[in-house]
Amino acid sequence: MSELNPQQETALATFKANLHLPHGGFYALIVELSKKYQLPFQTVRSVVMKAQRGIENSIRTEPDTLSEIDISQAHWRNVIDQVLHDLAKENTQVMDDLANNPSYQKALSAMSQIDSEAMREEVLEWLMQAYEKEVLKPLLAMLRTSPLYWKLMLAEELNQMNESCRSQFHEYPQHVEAAAHLFDLDKKVRAMTF
């Protein structure tokens, strides 16, 4: 790393001071952005860190072209928001993903043919696989060690994702909708008699 001149040192110190985030700091920011853009925690974290490194690199390599605005928290947040906005365009609707999930499709087509306990267990397993892939894992990836993450870990099984449990995740409406739908199907299958 090259030595910084006084102008660069001042700009870097100012930028670092501008990045001060009270009440949970970077972690809280990443969780909030994950929720806002419905992207995994690690994806958001990478974008946040890359934006910071990009501005720090500009301070080191192009100090004469930078203004106070370029080293402000608002600019840094804007850079992050632009990248996350573009990434979020690739998001798909959870219910669409669920409809295309092979385990979900197998469960739906087999529900009307359940005639034994073994068949019921197979359909419940397919519903669980769909829940895991389309609801549980994506939500866990967004929540990453937040208090809600640990609450979600208590609902690893589809039949635990009841209305009371789902209400805790109201800020993730697509996932709640898919979880409710799968929960209702699970309940229906469990209630079937043959």
PDB file of C-alpha atoms in Angstrom, residues 48 51 119 137 179:
ATOM      1  CA  VAL A  48     -21.567  -2.643   1.157  1.00  0.00           C
ATOM      2  CA  ALA A  51     -18.718   0.326  -2.175  1.00  0.00           C
ATOM      3  CA  MET A 119     -48.257 -41.904   0.418  1.00  0.00           C
ATOM      4  CA  LYS A 137     -33.405 -21.188   3.138  1.00  0.00           C
ATOM      5  CA  ALA A 179     -45.344 -20.357   3.949  1.00  0.00           C
TER       6      ALA A 179
END
